[in-house]
Coordinates of C-alpha atoms and ligand atoms in Angstrom, one line a residue:
M195 CA 6.6 -6.1 24.6
H196 CA 7.2 -2.4 24.2
A197 CA 6.0 0.1 27.4
N198 CA 3.6 1.3 25.6
G199 CA 1.6 -2.4 24.9
T200 CA 2.4 -5.3 22.6
V201 CA 1.8 -4.8 18.9
Q202 CA -2.0 -5.4 18.7
E203 CA -2.8 -3.0 21.2
R204 CA -1.1 -0.2 20.0
I205 CA -3.1 -0.5 17.2
L206 CA -6.0 -0.8 18.6
D207 CA -5.9 2.3 20.1
L208 CA -5.3 3.6 16.7
L209 CA -9.1 2.2 15.3
D210 CA -12.2 3.6 14.5
P211 CA -13.8 3.3 17.8
A212 CA -16.8 1.7 15.1
A213 CA -14.2 -0.5 14.1
A214 CA -15.1 -3.9 16.0
P215 CA -12.1 -6.6 15.3
T216 CA -10.8 -10.0 15.9
P217 CA -8.5 -12.3 16.6
A218 CA -6.9 -14.4 13.2
E219 CA -3.6 -16.0 12.3
G220 CA -1.6 -13.0 13.5
Y221 CA -3.4 -10.6 12.4
L222 CA -6.9 -8.7 13.4
D223 CA -9.3 -8.9 11.2
L224 CA -11.7 -6.3 10.7
I225 CA -13.4 -7.6 8.1
G226 CA -17.1 -9.4 8.9
P227 CA -18.6 -11.7 6.3
E228 CA -21.4 -8.9 4.8
D229 CA -18.1 -6.2 4.4
E230 CA -16.3 -8.3 2.3
P231 CA -16.1 -6.4 -1.0
E232 CA -17.0 -8.2 -4.8
P233 CA -14.2 -9.3 -5.9
S234 CA -12.9 -8.4 -9.5
F235 CA -10.9 -11.3 -11.4
A236 CA -7.6 -9.2 -10.5
Q237 CA -8.4 -9.8 -6.5
R238 CA -9.9 -12.4 -7.2
V239 CA -5.4 -13.8 -8.1
M240 CA -5.0 -12.4 -4.9
E241 CA -6.7 -14.1 -2.9
S242 CA -5.9 -17.5 -4.2
T243 CA -4.3 -19.8 -1.7
F244 CA -1.1 -20.2 -3.7
L245 CA -0.5 -16.9 -4.4
P246 CA 1.0 -15.8 -0.8
H247 CA 4.1 -18.7 -1.5
V248 CA 5.2 -17.6 -4.6
Y249 CA 4.5 -13.8 -4.4
E250 CA 6.9 -12.6 -2.6
R251 CA 10.4 -14.7 -4.3
F252 CA 8.7 -15.3 -8.3
W253 CA 5.9 -13.3 -8.6
R254 CA 7.3 -10.0 -7.6
P255 CA 10.3 -9.2 -8.5
A256 CA 9.1 -10.9 -12.5
V257 CA 5.8 -8.9 -12.6
F258 CA 7.2 -5.5 -10.9
S259 CA 11.2 -5.6 -12.7
L260 CA 9.5 -6.0 -15.9
A261 CA 7.4 -3.3 -14.7
K262 CA 10.0 -1.0 -13.9
G263 CA 12.5 -1.3 -17.2
W264 CA 14.6 -4.2 -15.8
P265 CA 18.1 -4.0 -15.9
I266 CA 17.9 -0.1 -15.0
G267 CA 14.8 0.4 -12.7
P268 CA 15.4 0.4 -8.9
D269 CA 15.4 -3.4 -7.5
A270 CA 13.7 -4.8 -4.3
A271 CA 15.9 -3.3 -1.9
Q272 CA 16.0 0.0 -3.7
E273 CA 12.6 0.5 -3.7
H274 CA 12.1 -0.6 -0.1
A275 CA 15.2 2.9 0.3
L276 CA 13.5 5.2 -2.0
A277 CA 10.2 4.7 0.1
R278 CA 12.0 4.7 3.3
T279 CA 13.7 8.0 2.4
W280 CA 10.9 9.6 1.0
L281 CA 8.7 9.6 3.6
G282 CA 11.3 11.0 6.1
L283 CA 11.9 7.2 7.8
G284 CA 16.0 5.3 7.8
A285 CA 19.0 6.5 8.7
R286 CA 17.6 8.6 11.2
K287 CA 14.6 6.1 12.3
P288 CA 12.0 8.5 13.9
D289 CA 9.2 6.3 16.2
A290 CA 7.0 7.1 13.4
T291 CA 3.2 4.9 13.1
V292 CA 3.6 3.9 9.2
L293 CA 1.0 2.3 7.9
D294 CA 1.0 -0.4 4.4
V295 CA -1.9 -0.5 3.0
A296 CA -2.3 -3.5 1.2
C297 CA 0.7 -4.8 2.1
G298 CA 0.5 -8.6 0.8
P299 CA 2.4 -11.0 2.3
G300 CA 4.2 -7.6 4.1
N301 CA 7.6 -7.3 1.9
V302 CA 7.1 -4.5 1.7
T303 CA 6.2 -4.0 5.2
R304 CA 9.0 -5.6 6.9
G305 CA 11.1 -3.0 4.4
L306 CA 9.5 0.3 6.4
A307 CA 9.9 -1.2 9.6
A308 CA 13.9 -1.5 8.8
G309 CA 13.3 2.7 8.5
V310 CA 11.7 3.7 12.3
G311 CA 13.0 3.5 15.1
A312 CA 13.0 1.5 19.0
D313 CA 9.0 3.0 19.6
G314 CA 8.3 2.7 16.2
L315 CA 5.6 0.7 14.9
V316 CA 4.4 -0.4 10.8
V317 CA 1.1 -1.3 10.3
G318 CA 0.0 -3.7 7.7
L319 CA -3.0 -3.8 6.2
D320 CA -4.5 -6.3 3.3
L321 CA -7.4 -7.7 2.4
A322 CA -6.5 -11.5 1.8
A323 CA -6.2 -13.6 4.5
G324 CA -4.1 -15.7 3.1
M325 CA -1.3 -12.7 2.3
L326 CA -1.7 -11.8 5.8
A327 CA -0.7 -15.5 7.2
R328 CA 1.6 -15.4 4.9
A329 CA 2.7 -12.1 6.4
A330 CA 2.2 -12.6 10.3
A331 CA 4.0 -16.5 9.3
D332 CA 7.0 -14.3 7.7
T333 CA 7.6 -11.2 10.4
T334 CA 9.4 -11.5 13.1
D335 CA 9.9 -7.9 13.8
P336 CA 8.3 -7.0 16.8
H337 CA 7.9 -3.1 15.2
V338 CA 5.1 -5.4 12.7
G339 CA 1.3 -5.8 12.6
Y340 CA -0.7 -6.6 11.0
V341 CA -4.9 -6.1 10.0
R342 CA -7.6 -7.5 7.9
G343 CA -9.2 -4.6 6.3
N344 CA -10.6 -2.7 3.3
A345 CA -8.4 -0.3 1.4
V346 CA -11.1 1.5 0.2
D347 CA -12.8 1.8 3.4
L348 CA -9.8 2.9 5.8
P349 CA -10.9 1.6 9.5
F350 CA -8.0 3.8 11.0
R351 CA -9.0 7.6 13.1
D352 CA -7.7 11.4 11.3
G353 CA -4.2 11.8 11.5
S354 CA -3.2 8.0 12.8
F355 CA 0.1 8.0 10.9
D356 CA 3.1 9.4 10.6
A357 CA 3.5 8.1 7.1
V358 CA 1.8 5.9 4.5
C359 CA 2.6 4.2 1.9
C360 CA 0.7 1.7 -0.3
F361 CA 2.3 0.0 -3.1
G362 CA 1.4 -2.1 -6.0
A363 CA -2.2 -1.9 -5.4
L364 CA -4.1 1.1 -6.0
Y365 CA -5.4 0.0 -9.7
L366 CA -6.4 -3.2 -8.0
F367 CA -9.0 -1.1 -6.1
E368 CA -12.4 -0.8 -7.0
D369 CA -12.5 3.1 -6.0
P370 CA -8.4 4.1 -6.1
W371 CA -9.3 7.7 -5.6
G372 CA -12.1 7.2 -2.6
A373 CA -9.3 5.0 -1.4
L374 CA -6.5 8.3 -2.1
D375 CA -8.7 10.4 0.4
G376 CA -9.3 7.8 3.0
M377 CA -4.8 7.7 2.8
V378 CA -4.8 11.6 3.2
R379 CA -7.4 11.0 5.6
V380 CA -5.3 8.8 7.8
L381 CA -2.4 10.7 7.8
K382 CA -1.4 13.0 10.6
P383 CA -0.2 17.2 9.4
G384 CA 2.9 17.4 7.7
G385 CA 3.3 14.1 7.5
R386 CA 4.2 12.0 3.7
M387 CA 2.6 9.2 2.1
V388 CA 3.9 7.6 -1.4
I389 CA 2.5 5.1 -3.9
L390 CA 3.6 2.9 -6.1
T391 CA 1.1 2.2 -9.2
S392 CA 0.8 1.3 -12.7
R393 CA 1.9 3.6 -15.6
R394 CA -0.1 3.9 -18.3
P395 CA 2.2 4.2 -21.8
P396 CA 1.8 7.5 -23.2
L397 CA 1.3 5.0 -26.4
P398 CA -1.5 6.6 -29.7
L399 CA -4.7 4.0 -28.5
S400 CA -3.6 3.4 -25.0
R401 CA -6.5 5.0 -23.1
L402 CA -8.8 3.0 -25.1
G403 CA -7.0 -0.3 -24.2
A404 CA -6.5 0.9 -21.1
R405 CA -10.0 1.1 -20.7
A406 CA -11.0 -2.5 -21.7
L407 CA -8.4 -3.7 -19.4
T408 CA -9.9 -1.8 -16.5
E409 CA -13.9 -3.1 -17.4
I410 CA -12.3 -7.1 -17.7
T411 CA -10.4 -7.5 -15.3
G412 CA -10.6 -4.7 -12.7
F413 CA -6.9 -4.0 -13.2
R414 CA -6.6 0.2 -13.7
L415 CA -3.4 1.7 -15.4
F416 CA -3.2 5.9 -14.4
G417 CA -2.3 7.8 -17.2
D418 CA 1.5 10.0 -15.7
G419 CA -0.5 13.2 -14.9
E420 CA -3.6 11.2 -13.3
V421 CA -2.9 10.1 -9.6
T422 CA 0.0 13.7 -8.8
G423 CA -3.4 15.8 -10.7
F424 CA -6.0 14.4 -8.1
L425 CA -3.3 14.9 -5.2
R426 CA -3.2 18.7 -5.5
R427 CA -6.7 19.6 -5.7
R428 CA -6.8 17.6 -2.4
R429 CA -4.1 20.2 -1.5
L430 CA -0.9 18.2 -0.6
G431 CA 2.7 19.4 -1.7
E432 CA 5.9 18.2 -2.3
I433 CA 4.7 15.9 -5.2
K434 CA 6.9 14.4 -6.5
Q435 CA 7.1 11.8 -9.4
R436 CA 9.7 9.2 -10.9
R437 CA 8.5 7.4 -14.1
Y438 CA 9.4 3.4 -15.0
P439 CA 8.2 2.0 -18.4
G440 CA 5.0 0.5 -16.5
L441 CA 5.1 2.2 -13.2
Q442 CA 5.3 4.9 -11.5
L443 CA 6.5 6.5 -7.9
V444 CA 4.5 9.6 -6.5
G445 CA 5.9 11.5 -3.1
V446 CA 3.8 13.8 -1.8
R447 CA 3.5 15.8 1.9
K448 CA -0.1 16.9 3.8
P449 CA 0.2 20.4 5.2
G450 CA 1.0 21.6 8.3
P451 CA 3.4 21.5 11.4
G452 CA 6.1 17.7 10.7
Ligands
SAM199 C1 0.6 -6.7 -5.6 S1 -0.1 -7.3 -4.4 C2 0.8 -5.8 -3.3 C3 1.8 -6.2 -2.1 C4 3.0 -5.7 -1.7 N1 2.4 -3.5 -1.3 C5 4.1 -5.2 -2.7 O1 4.1 -3.9 -3.0 O2 4.6 -6.1 -2.9 C6 -1.6 -6.3 -4.0 C7 -2.3 -6.6 -2.8 O3 -3.3 -5.6 -2.5 C8 -4.4 -6.6 -1.4 N2 -6.0 -5.3 -2.2 C9 -6.4 -5.8 -3.2 N3 -7.9 -4.8 -3.2 C10 -7.4 -4.7 -1.7 C11 -8.5 -3.8 -0.5 N4 -9.1 -2.8 -1.3 N5 -7.9 -3.4 0.4 C12 -7.2 -4.2 0.6 N6 -6.3 -4.7 0.6 C13 -6.4 -5.2 -0.6 C14 -4.5 -7.7 -2.3 O4 -4.8 -8.8 -1.9 C15 -2.9 -7.6 -2.4 O5 -2.2 -8.6 -1.5

């Protein structure tokens, strides 16, 4: 146990006072039956019982490698290293408090944990119970804990985290802009955020095709300036973007000391 308590006790300290967590299979559950959002087709796939078993080994490498432009784009280890660097984690191993939004089976969460120091804490949040059960079963790192919650209504106090990561999920959220506002809210002044999300190829008719895809499946494709433009309007600074054929990586810093 850490000097400041168990991982779950440390997470309880970060929660919004109105949150009412119940312990579940290796995570804190903050979703009551009345809080369940209506799942889109894409989210139903994420909630299937089979996906958590194949996600990290097969689904993630296959789908994301193609979208990152295999064999040129970064592999999973390079992607995690990039996330750590853009979040100010890594070599220095700061005792940072980090949130991994829509953590799935904890693949990126564990990659982030490799960049925090002995007093660091990494919290993975996801809506799918099956993904979280898998995340908890596959995680032995004492700096990592999991929460079941909604990314569009983050259950944490303002300014709780030094760093926020959201990989491979913004395009699934019913309200991605509300989710981004929430991520900025829970970030401390001076904190850093990194997002890996879909990229709409700048081709004729792609906007029309993207709209039809969202309507049918709930899956969104973001234009090159959409996410960066939104964050710029929210007065975030040090905006960085790396573009891949079907994905974009965006990094920002919240103004303030730090
Ligand atoms: C493709 S996985 C991404 C997992 C991991 N972050 C990665 O990069 O591989 C997308 C995850 O988003 C989660 N998700 C979708 N909508 C969510 C929401 N509103 N709140 C929390 N998690 C959500 C799904 O349950 C799923 O586990």
